Short mmCIF file of C-alpha atoms in Angstrom, two decimals:
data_model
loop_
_atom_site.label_atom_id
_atom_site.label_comp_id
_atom_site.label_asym_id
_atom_site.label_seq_id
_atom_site.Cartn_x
_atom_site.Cartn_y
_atom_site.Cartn_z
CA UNK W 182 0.00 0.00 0.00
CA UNK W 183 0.98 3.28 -0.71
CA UNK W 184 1.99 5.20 2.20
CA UNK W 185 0.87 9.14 2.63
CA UNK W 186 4.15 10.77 1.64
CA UNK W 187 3.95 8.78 -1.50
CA UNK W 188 -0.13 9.77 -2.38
CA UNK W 189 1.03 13.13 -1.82
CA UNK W 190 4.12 12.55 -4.51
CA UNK W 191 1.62 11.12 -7.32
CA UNK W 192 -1.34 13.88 -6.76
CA UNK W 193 1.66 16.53 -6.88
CA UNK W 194 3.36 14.64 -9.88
CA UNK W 195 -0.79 14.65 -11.53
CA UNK W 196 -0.97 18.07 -10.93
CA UNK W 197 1.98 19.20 -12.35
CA UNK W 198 0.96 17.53 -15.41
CA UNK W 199 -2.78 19.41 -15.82
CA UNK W 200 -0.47 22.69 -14.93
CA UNK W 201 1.65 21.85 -17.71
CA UNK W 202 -1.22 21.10 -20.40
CA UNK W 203 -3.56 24.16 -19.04
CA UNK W 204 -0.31 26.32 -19.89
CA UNK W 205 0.14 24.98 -23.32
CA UNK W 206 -3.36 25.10 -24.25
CA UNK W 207 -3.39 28.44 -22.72
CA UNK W 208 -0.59 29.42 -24.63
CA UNK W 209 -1.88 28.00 -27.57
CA UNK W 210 -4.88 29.82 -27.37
CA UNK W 211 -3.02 33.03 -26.81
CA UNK W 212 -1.29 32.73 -30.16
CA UNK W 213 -4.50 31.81 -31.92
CA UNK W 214 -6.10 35.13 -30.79
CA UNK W 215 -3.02 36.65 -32.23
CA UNK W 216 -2.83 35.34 -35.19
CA UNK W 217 -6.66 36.14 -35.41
CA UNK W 218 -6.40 39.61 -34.50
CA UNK W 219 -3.36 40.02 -36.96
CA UNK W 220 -5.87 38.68 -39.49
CA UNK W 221 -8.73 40.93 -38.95
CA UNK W 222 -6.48 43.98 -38.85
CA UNK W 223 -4.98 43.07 -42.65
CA UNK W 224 -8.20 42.27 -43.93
CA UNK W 225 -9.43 45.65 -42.12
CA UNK W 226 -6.56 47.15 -44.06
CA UNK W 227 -7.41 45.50 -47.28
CA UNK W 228 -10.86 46.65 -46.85
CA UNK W 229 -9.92 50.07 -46.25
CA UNK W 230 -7.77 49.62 -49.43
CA UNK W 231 -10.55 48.47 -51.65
CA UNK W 232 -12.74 51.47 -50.56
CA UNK W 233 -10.17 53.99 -51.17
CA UNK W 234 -9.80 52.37 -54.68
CA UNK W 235 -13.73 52.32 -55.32
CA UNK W 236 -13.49 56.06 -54.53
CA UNK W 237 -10.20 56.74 -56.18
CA UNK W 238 -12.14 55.92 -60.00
CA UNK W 239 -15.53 56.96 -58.93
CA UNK W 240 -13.56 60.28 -58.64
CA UNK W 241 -11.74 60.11 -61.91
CA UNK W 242 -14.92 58.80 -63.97
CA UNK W 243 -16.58 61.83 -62.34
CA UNK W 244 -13.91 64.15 -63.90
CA UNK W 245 -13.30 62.32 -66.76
CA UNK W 246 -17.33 62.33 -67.50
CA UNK W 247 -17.19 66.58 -66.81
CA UNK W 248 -13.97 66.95 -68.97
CA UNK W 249 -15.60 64.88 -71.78
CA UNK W 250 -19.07 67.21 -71.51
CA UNK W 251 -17.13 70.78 -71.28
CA UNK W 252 -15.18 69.52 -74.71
CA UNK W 253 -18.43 68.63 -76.24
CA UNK W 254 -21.31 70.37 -75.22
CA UNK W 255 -21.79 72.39 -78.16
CA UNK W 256 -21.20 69.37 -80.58
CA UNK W 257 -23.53 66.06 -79.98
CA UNK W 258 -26.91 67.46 -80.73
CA UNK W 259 -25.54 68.06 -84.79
CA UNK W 260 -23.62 64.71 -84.50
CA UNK W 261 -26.58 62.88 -83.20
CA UNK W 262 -24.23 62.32 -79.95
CA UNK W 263 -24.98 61.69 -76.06
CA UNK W 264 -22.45 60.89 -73.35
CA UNK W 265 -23.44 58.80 -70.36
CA UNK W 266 -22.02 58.84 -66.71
CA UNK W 267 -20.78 55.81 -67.59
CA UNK W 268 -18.66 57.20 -70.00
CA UNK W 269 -19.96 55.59 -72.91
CA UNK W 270 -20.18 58.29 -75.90
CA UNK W 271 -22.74 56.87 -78.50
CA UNK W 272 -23.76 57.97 -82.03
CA UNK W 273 -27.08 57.57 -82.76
CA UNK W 274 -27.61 59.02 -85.88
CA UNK W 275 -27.88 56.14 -88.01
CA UNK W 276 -28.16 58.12 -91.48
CA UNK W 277 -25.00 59.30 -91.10
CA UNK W 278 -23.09 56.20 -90.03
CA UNK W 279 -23.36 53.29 -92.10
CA UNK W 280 -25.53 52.64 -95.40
CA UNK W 281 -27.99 49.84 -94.55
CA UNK W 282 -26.14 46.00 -94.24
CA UNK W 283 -22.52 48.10 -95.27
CA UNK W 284 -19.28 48.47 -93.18
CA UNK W 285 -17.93 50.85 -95.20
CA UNK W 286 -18.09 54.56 -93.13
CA UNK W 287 -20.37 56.65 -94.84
CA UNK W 288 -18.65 60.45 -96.20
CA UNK W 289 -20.47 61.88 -93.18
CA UNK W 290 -19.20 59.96 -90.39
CA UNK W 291 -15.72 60.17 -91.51
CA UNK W 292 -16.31 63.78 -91.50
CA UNK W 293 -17.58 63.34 -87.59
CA UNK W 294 -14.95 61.76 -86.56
CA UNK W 295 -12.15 63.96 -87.93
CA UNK W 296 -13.39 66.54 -85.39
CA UNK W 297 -14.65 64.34 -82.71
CA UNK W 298 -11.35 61.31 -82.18
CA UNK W 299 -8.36 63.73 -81.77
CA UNK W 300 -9.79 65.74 -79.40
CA UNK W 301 -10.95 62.79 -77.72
CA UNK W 302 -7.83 61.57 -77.93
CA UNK W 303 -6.42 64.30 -76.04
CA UNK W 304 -8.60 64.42 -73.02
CA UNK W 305 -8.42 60.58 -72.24
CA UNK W 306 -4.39 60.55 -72.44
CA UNK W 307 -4.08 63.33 -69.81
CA UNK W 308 -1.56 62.18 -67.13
CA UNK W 309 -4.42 62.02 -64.78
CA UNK W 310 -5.85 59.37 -66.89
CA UNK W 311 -4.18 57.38 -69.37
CA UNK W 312 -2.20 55.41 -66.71
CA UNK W 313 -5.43 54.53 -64.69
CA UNK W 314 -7.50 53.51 -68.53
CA UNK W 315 -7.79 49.80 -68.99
CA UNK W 316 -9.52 49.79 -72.59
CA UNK W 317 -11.24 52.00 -74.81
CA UNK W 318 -13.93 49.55 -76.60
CA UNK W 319 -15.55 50.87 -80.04
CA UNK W 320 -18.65 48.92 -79.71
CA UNK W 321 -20.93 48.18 -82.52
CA UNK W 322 -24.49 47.43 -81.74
CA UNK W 323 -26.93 45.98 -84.16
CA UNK W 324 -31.06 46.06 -84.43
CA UNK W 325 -32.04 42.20 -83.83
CA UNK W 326 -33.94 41.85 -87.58
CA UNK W 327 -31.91 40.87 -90.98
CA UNK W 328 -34.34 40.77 -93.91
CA UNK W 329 -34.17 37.11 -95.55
CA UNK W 330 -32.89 35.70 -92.32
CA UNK W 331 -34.37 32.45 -91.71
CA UNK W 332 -34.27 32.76 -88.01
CA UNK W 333 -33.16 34.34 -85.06
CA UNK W 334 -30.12 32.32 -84.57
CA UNK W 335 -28.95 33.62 -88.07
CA UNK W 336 -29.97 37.11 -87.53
CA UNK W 337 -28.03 37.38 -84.64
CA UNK W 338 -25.04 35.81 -86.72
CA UNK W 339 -24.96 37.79 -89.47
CA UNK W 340 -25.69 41.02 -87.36
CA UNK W 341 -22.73 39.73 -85.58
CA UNK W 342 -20.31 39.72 -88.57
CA UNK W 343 -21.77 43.10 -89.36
CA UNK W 344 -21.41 45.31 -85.90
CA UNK W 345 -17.57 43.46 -86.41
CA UNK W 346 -16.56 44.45 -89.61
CA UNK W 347 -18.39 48.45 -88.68
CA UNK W 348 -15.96 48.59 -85.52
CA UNK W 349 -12.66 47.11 -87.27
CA UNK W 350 -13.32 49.89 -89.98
CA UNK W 351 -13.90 52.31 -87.41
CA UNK W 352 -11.09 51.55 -85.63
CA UNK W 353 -9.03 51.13 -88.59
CA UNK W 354 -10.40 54.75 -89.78
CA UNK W 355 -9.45 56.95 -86.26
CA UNK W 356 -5.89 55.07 -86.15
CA UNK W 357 -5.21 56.87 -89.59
CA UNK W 358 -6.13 59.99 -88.61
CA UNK W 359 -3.06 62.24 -88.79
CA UNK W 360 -3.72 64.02 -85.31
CA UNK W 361 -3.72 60.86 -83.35
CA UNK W 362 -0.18 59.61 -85.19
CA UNK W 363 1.56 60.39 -81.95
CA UNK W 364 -0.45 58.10 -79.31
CA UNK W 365 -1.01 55.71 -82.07
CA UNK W 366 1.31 53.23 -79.31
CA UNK W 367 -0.77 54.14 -76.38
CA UNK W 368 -4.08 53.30 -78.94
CA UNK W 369 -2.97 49.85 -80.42
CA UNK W 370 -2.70 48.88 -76.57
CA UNK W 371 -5.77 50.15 -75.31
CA UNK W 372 -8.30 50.62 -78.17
CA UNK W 373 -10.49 47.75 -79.11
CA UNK W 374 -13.24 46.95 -82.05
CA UNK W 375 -15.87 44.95 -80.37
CA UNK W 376 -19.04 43.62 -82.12
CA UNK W 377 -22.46 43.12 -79.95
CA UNK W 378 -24.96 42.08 -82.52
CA UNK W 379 -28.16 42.67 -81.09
CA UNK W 380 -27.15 41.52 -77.75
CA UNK W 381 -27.76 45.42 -76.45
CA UNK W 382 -30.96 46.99 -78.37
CA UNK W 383 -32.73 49.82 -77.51
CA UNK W 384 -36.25 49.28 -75.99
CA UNK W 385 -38.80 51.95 -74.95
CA UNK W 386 -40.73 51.77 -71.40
CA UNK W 387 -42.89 49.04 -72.59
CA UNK W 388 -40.15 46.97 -73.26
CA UNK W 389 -40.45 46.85 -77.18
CA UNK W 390 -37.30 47.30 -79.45
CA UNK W 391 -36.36 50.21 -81.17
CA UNK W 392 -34.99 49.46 -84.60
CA UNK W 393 -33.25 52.92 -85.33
CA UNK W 394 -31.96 53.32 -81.50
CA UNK W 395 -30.47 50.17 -81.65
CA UNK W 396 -28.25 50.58 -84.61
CA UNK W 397 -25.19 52.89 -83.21
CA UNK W 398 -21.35 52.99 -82.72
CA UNK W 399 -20.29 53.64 -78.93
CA UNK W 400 -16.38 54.82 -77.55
CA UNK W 401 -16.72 53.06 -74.13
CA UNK W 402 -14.17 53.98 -71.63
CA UNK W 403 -13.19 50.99 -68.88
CA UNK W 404 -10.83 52.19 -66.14
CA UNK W 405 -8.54 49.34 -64.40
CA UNK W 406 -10.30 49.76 -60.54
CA UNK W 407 -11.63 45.94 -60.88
CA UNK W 408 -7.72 44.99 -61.75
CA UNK W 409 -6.83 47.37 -59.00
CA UNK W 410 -9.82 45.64 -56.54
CA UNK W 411 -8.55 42.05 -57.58
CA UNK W 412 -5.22 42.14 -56.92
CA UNK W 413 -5.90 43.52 -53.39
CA UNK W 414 -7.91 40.53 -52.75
CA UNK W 415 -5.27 38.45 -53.98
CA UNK W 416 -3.05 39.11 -51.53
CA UNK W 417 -6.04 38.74 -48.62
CA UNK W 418 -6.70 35.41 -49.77
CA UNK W 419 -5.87 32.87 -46.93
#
């Protein structure tokens, strides 16, 4: 049988042991709340990152948007012309674009852009932008009818090939323009032709399509903030 002095040994011995493990795990747990707190302070930071970002382009949109209106206030209502907050500037005068199923720029057009690109041009490659300017998109869009198309499917096709070929020709017109020769470098990487088909019509309140609306060219400007937003969350990833 155990004697006293020796019970006393083993309970001492046992609770030396539960010391030892209530330290570690209290230990542990100190260094989890750390970590934790370190955590929630970078992805605070991250946050505060993103939000600063969001505001950041909101801001230069904003300007961008103003600068674009001062420059041509006095010219969209005789080219047919609106600018959106967005920053999408969209001809809408379909007479003067393109003949009917053609590619080719019509005389008038042409004439439209000569006056309307370079200065364009010139605004969007202001230090305060062209660094922060992910693409500038020459959208085509399309009505959704083709006359002789045997269904929708090819409608939409053929539109398709159309709205291409108008915004490669448009594109290939502005990059000749003698004006623009010097940011021709800064334009091959950042101006695209992109076809839509009929994929964006124009419909009135009651939700039915307008033919003439539809058929436009847009210059869309895209700034980099989701690039900017993404790689932020990259690095917040666990």
């Amino acid at each position: 049988m155990l004697n006293e002095s020796q019970k006393l040994d083993d309970s001492q011995d046992h609770e030396g042991h539960w010391v030892a493990v209530s330290d570690l795990m209290a230990g542990l747990m100190m260094v989890f709340m750390l970590v934790s707190v370190v955590f929630m302070i970078n992805v605070e930071t991250e946050r505060d990152k993103i939000r600063d970002v969001a505001i950041l382009y909101d801001q230069l949109r904003t300007q961008l948007y103003k600068d674009l209106q001062i420059e041509f206030a006095d010219d969209m209502a005789r080219w047919g012309a609106e600018l959106d907050e967005d920053l999408a500037f969209r001809f809408n005068n379909t007479d003067v674009l393109f003949d009917k199923g053609e590619a080719e720029l019509k005389p008038e057009f042409q004439s439209i852009l000569n006056d309307f690109f370079p200065r364009y041009v010139r605004i969007i490659t202001q230090p305060q932008y062209r660094d922060d300017i992910l693409e500038v998109r020459i959208e085509g869009h399309t009505s959704s009818g083709w006359f002789g198309a045997r269904s929708d499917d090819e409608a939409y096709i053929l539109n398709m090939n159309l709205s291409q070929e108008r915004t490669r020709s448009t594109l290939a017109y502005v990059l000749g323009l003698p004006p623009v020769i010097g940011d021709n470098d800064w334009l091959k990487q950042n101006l695209t032709a992109n076809g839509l088909s009929s994929a964006k019509v124009v419909r009135d309140s009651d939700g039915v399509e307008l033919g003439s609306a539809s058929r436009r060219v847009e210059f869309r400007v895209r700034t980099d903030a989701e690039g900017r937003i993404a790689t932020i969350l990259d690095r917040v990833q666990p």
